[in-house]
Amino acid sequence: MTKRGEIYKCEICGNIIEVLHEGAGELVCCGQAMSLIPEKDKGAGEKKHKPVIKFTEEGIIVKVGSVPHVMNKDHYIMWIEAITENAIERKYLNPEDQPYATFKIKAKKVREYCNLHGLWITET
């Protein structure tokens, strides 16, 4: 059974999807089951991947890692998202961008996705 907010990836073509509504079926792409991408908040690579939240008067600033993450065409942060009970705001990044984003919501949960090291989360 899928759960709202889960991220899945097709290991064949690279499609990535987010579950918007829970269901009992299996997610399939290219003829095979898609892989659930687990949320990580510690472990190898934590210093360069775990999002860091800074609260401001206008919302939040999210930096990826306590040590700056590399951003090049082979290894980069694809997106950063801020999550509240009722909203998700996502900023898509390109390899030449800096690994941070600003949001006008006071989210206490943020996630980022690295094309090589997966999905990282911080909750305050």
XYZ file of N, CA and C in Angstrom:
372
model
N 0.847 -1.184 0.000
C 0.000 0.000 0.000
C 0.890 1.245 0.000
N 0.576 2.171 -0.852
C 1.325 3.417 -0.893
C 0.767 4.399 0.126
N 1.627 5.361 0.523
C 1.220 6.397 1.464
C 1.479 7.761 0.854
N 0.611 8.694 1.174
C 0.741 10.066 0.685
C 2.125 10.624 1.017
N 2.752 11.233 0.020
C 4.060 11.853 0.212
C 5.245 10.957 -0.095
N 5.011 9.652 -0.267
C 6.119 8.758 -0.594
C 6.634 9.068 -2.004
N 7.929 8.835 -2.193
C 8.582 9.058 -3.477
C 9.026 7.694 -4.013
N 8.715 7.433 -5.290
C 9.088 6.183 -5.946
C 9.884 6.480 -7.210
N 10.780 5.549 -7.567
C 11.610 5.718 -8.758
C 11.587 4.440 -9.598
N 11.540 4.630 -10.906
C 11.674 3.516 -11.838
C 13.165 3.284 -12.060
N 13.624 2.081 -11.793
C 15.048 1.763 -11.933
C 15.461 1.576 -13.389
N 14.498 1.524 -14.301
C 14.817 1.363 -15.719
C 14.946 2.715 -16.412
N 13.882 3.532 -16.359
C 13.893 4.796 -17.109
C 14.217 6.015 -16.259
N 14.157 5.885 -14.927
C 14.479 7.005 -14.047
C 13.298 7.881 -13.662
N 12.076 7.555 -14.122
C 10.906 8.330 -13.697
C 10.830 8.356 -12.178
N 10.470 9.520 -11.629
C 10.284 9.674 -10.195
C 8.893 10.236 -9.974
N 8.143 9.629 -9.046
C 6.790 10.099 -8.763
C 6.594 10.281 -7.261
N 5.645 11.146 -6.908
C 5.246 11.326 -5.513
C 3.788 10.906 -5.387
N 3.475 10.150 -4.361
C 2.114 9.696 -4.133
C 1.290 10.857 -3.572
N 0.209 11.196 -4.271
C -0.683 12.261 -3.835
C -1.902 11.731 -3.101
N -2.273 10.486 -3.404
C -3.424 9.856 -2.772
C -3.080 8.393 -2.516
N -3.280 7.944 -1.289
C -2.951 6.567 -0.916
C -3.796 5.569 -1.692
N -3.199 4.431 -1.988
C -3.917 3.385 -2.688
C -3.325 2.022 -2.390
N -4.083 0.985 -2.727
C -3.655 -0.376 -2.431
C -2.839 -0.992 -3.563
N -2.866 -0.397 -4.735
C -2.185 -0.980 -5.886
C -0.680 -0.801 -5.847
N -0.018 -1.524 -6.736
C 1.431 -1.440 -6.876
C 1.763 -0.420 -7.966
N 2.757 0.409 -7.725
C 3.191 1.380 -8.730
C 4.155 0.689 -9.681
N 3.848 0.753 -10.974
C 4.615 0.042 -11.990
C 5.021 1.010 -13.089
N 6.247 0.865 -13.568
C 6.755 1.641 -14.695
C 7.681 0.721 -15.493
N 7.665 0.831 -16.788
C 8.525 0.010 -17.658
C 8.359 -1.490 -17.376
N 7.153 -1.894 -16.952
C 6.864 -3.298 -16.729
C 7.330 -3.882 -15.418
N 7.854 -3.051 -14.510
C 8.278 -3.585 -13.207
C 7.882 -2.631 -12.084
N 7.838 -3.171 -10.868
C 7.473 -2.368 -9.706
C 8.486 -1.248 -9.505
N 7.960 -0.070 -9.152
C 8.838 1.061 -8.845
C 9.395 0.888 -7.438
N 10.560 1.466 -7.179
C 11.230 1.354 -5.879
C 10.889 2.542 -4.997
N 10.490 2.256 -3.760
C 10.273 3.311 -2.774
C 11.616 3.910 -2.407
N 11.715 5.226 -2.431
C 12.951 5.905 -2.020
C 12.789 6.284 -0.552
N 13.567 5.686 0.330
C 13.410 5.979 1.762
C 13.928 7.374 2.108
N 13.286 7.997 3.094
C 13.762 9.280 3.625
C 14.897 8.992 4.595
N 16.009 9.707 4.414
C 17.154 9.540 5.310
C 17.345 10.818 6.116
N 17.748 10.675 7.368
C 18.079 11.850 8.172
C 19.423 11.704 8.884
N 20.087 10.568 8.654
C 21.423 10.375 9.218
C 22.139 9.295 8.420
N 23.430 9.190 8.650
C 24.208 8.174 7.958
C 25.261 8.780 7.054
N 25.851 7.928 6.237
C 26.905 8.374 5.321
C 26.373 9.477 4.420
N 27.107 10.557 4.331
C 26.721 11.681 3.490
C 25.845 12.716 4.170
N 25.555 12.519 5.444
C 24.649 13.418 6.164
C 25.107 14.877 6.115
N 26.398 15.128 6.308
C 26.889 16.511 6.353
C 26.686 17.261 5.047
N 26.619 16.533 3.935
C 26.441 17.190 2.634
C 25.016 17.083 2.105
N 24.138 16.377 2.817
C 22.796 16.148 2.289
C 21.645 16.555 3.197
N 21.794 16.421 4.497
C 20.667 16.705 5.384
C 20.328 18.199 5.332
N 19.064 18.532 5.013
C 18.675 19.941 4.926
C 18.806 20.662 6.263
N 19.210 21.927 6.186
C 19.327 22.799 7.348
C 18.313 23.924 7.170
N 17.443 24.116 8.170
C 16.371 25.111 8.092
C 16.757 26.340 8.907
N 16.580 27.513 8.298
C 16.735 28.782 9.013
C 15.409 29.524 8.893
N 14.800 29.843 10.053
C 13.533 30.563 10.048
C 13.784 32.058 9.906
N 12.961 32.717 9.093
C 13.039 34.165 8.885
C 11.652 34.757 9.132
N 11.544 36.064 9.101
C 10.229 36.702 9.262
C 9.294 36.331 8.125
N 9.836 36.128 6.931
C 9.027 35.847 5.748
C 8.731 34.363 5.546
N 9.494 33.465 6.168
C 9.322 32.031 5.944
C 10.551 31.267 6.402
N 11.163 30.510 5.466
C 12.363 29.749 5.801
C 13.360 29.790 4.643
N 14.612 29.567 4.997
C 15.681 29.336 4.033
C 16.173 27.918 4.299
N 16.283 27.121 3.253
C 16.753 25.746 3.393
C 18.076 25.617 2.637
N 19.110 25.263 3.373
C 20.412 24.971 2.766
C 20.613 23.468 2.818
N 21.198 22.930 1.764
C 21.442 21.484 1.727
C 22.791 21.195 2.360
N 22.745 20.575 3.525
C 23.947 20.153 4.226
C 24.593 21.238 5.067
N 25.287 20.796 6.100
C 26.097 21.720 6.908
C 27.407 22.012 6.199
N 27.759 21.172 5.234
C 28.895 21.363 4.333
C 28.279 21.491 2.936
N 28.654 22.516 2.162
C 28.012 22.716 0.855
C 28.071 21.486 -0.062
N 26.940 21.201 -0.683
C 26.816 20.075 -1.607
C 27.314 20.496 -2.983
N 28.016 19.600 -3.654
C 28.486 19.842 -5.012
C 27.274 19.979 -5.938
N 27.402 20.823 -6.945
C 26.330 20.998 -7.930
C 26.956 20.976 -9.320
N 26.988 19.796 -9.939
C 27.452 19.689 -11.322
C 26.555 18.709 -12.059
N 26.719 18.556 -13.355
C 25.778 17.766 -14.162
C 25.710 16.299 -13.756
N 26.744 15.776 -13.108
C 26.751 14.375 -12.701
C 26.251 14.142 -11.276
N 26.250 15.194 -10.461
C 25.913 15.053 -9.041
C 25.349 16.381 -8.555
N 24.039 16.398 -8.301
C 23.418 17.653 -7.880
C 22.110 17.404 -7.138
N 21.626 18.441 -6.481
C 20.345 18.414 -5.793
C 19.281 18.750 -6.833
N 18.338 17.843 -7.029
C 17.305 18.039 -8.048
C 16.167 18.931 -7.569
N 15.795 18.798 -6.280
C 14.758 19.669 -5.737
C 14.866 19.746 -4.228
N 14.263 20.817 -3.700
C 14.112 21.023 -2.256
C 12.640 21.333 -2.042
N 12.047 20.746 -0.990
C 10.643 21.038 -0.732
C 10.401 21.313 0.743
N 9.450 22.227 0.991
C 9.002 22.580 2.327
C 7.584 22.031 2.484
N 7.329 21.357 3.618
C 6.070 20.635 3.795
C 5.385 21.091 5.084
N 4.101 21.459 4.967
C 3.254 21.725 6.129
C 2.130 20.690 6.098
N 1.196 20.774 7.045
C 0.074 19.829 7.055
C -0.778 19.957 5.801
N -0.857 21.168 5.244
C -1.777 21.415 4.139
C -1.122 21.837 2.835
N 0.195 21.920 2.809
C 0.835 22.429 1.592
C 2.232 21.850 1.408
N 2.626 21.780 0.148
C 3.997 21.436 -0.218
C 4.449 22.473 -1.229
N 5.573 23.100 -0.962
C 6.198 23.992 -1.935
C 7.516 23.362 -2.333
N 7.760 23.294 -3.638
C 8.967 22.643 -4.141
C 9.704 23.603 -5.073
N 11.022 23.635 -4.929
C 11.886 24.403 -5.822
C 12.778 23.409 -6.547
N 12.748 23.467 -7.874
C 13.592 22.609 -8.692
C 14.918 23.300 -8.946
N 16.004 22.536 -8.874
C 17.341 23.096 -9.075
C 17.994 22.485 -10.303
N 18.913 23.225 -10.864
C 19.734 22.780 -11.985
C 21.169 22.630 -11.503
N 21.994 21.889 -12.241
C 23.380 21.679 -11.798
C 24.180 22.963 -11.540
N 23.860 24.042 -12.221
C 24.624 25.280 -12.022
C 24.086 26.142 -10.874
N 22.970 25.741 -10.239
C 22.392 26.498 -9.131
C 23.131 26.236 -7.818
N 22.881 27.092 -6.842
C 23.393 26.875 -5.493
C 22.414 25.945 -4.759
N 22.903 25.109 -3.825
C 22.034 24.139 -3.154
C 21.267 24.728 -1.960
N 20.395 25.691 -2.257
C 19.521 26.249 -1.226
C 18.258 26.796 -1.880
N 17.239 27.031 -1.057
C 15.984 27.587 -1.550
C 15.319 28.376 -0.436
N 14.529 29.368 -0.824
C 13.735 30.133 0.137
C 12.262 29.838 -0.102
N 11.515 29.810 0.996
C 10.089 29.527 0.936
C 9.354 30.538 1.798
N 8.146 30.899 1.402
C 7.344 31.856 2.162
C 6.350 31.153 3.068
N 6.693 29.958 3.493
C 5.895 29.237 4.482
C 6.819 28.840 5.626
N 6.255 28.646 6.794
C 7.035 28.299 7.992
C 7.033 26.793 8.218
N 7.447 26.056 7.223
C 7.464 24.604 7.309
C 8.474 24.124 8.342
N 8.099 23.075 9.046
C 8.993 22.456 10.019
C 9.511 21.120 9.513
N 9.141 20.777 8.277
C 9.622 19.559 7.636
C 10.069 19.933 6.232
N 11.305 19.567 5.899
C 11.822 19.817 4.554
C 12.512 18.559 4.042
N 12.482 18.404 2.721
C 13.158 17.280 2.079
C 13.934 17.808 0.878
N 14.987 17.083 0.543
C 15.724 17.374 -0.687
C 16.070 16.052 -1.344
N 16.231 16.105 -2.683
C 16.544 14.897 -3.420
C 17.839 15.086 -4.199
N 18.831 14.259 -3.890
C 20.110 14.239 -4.593
C 20.031 13.145 -5.657
N 20.459 13.462 -6.871
C 20.347 12.487 -7.955
C 21.166 11.223 -7.702
N 22.179 11.278 -6.846
C 22.982 10.093 -6.538
C 22.707 9.485 -5.162
N 22.352 10.313 -4.194
C 22.256 9.838 -2.811
C 20.856 9.877 -2.219
N 19.855 10.127 -3.058
C 18.479 9.964 -2.635
C 17.849 11.086 -1.854
N 16.854 10.717 -1.062
C 15.952 11.633 -0.388
C 16.384 11.837 1.066
N 16.581 13.122 1.430
C 17.006 13.474 2.782
C 15.969 14.395 3.398
N 15.768 14.249 4.721
C 14.713 14.981 5.410
C 15.222 15.598 6.703
N 14.617 16.733 7.059
C 14.821 17.342 8.363
C 13.462 17.742 8.892
N 13.188 17.400 10.149
C 11.970 17.828 10.830
C 12.394 18.523 12.116
N 11.761 19.672 12.396
C 12.103 20.379 13.642
C 11.008 20.221 14.651
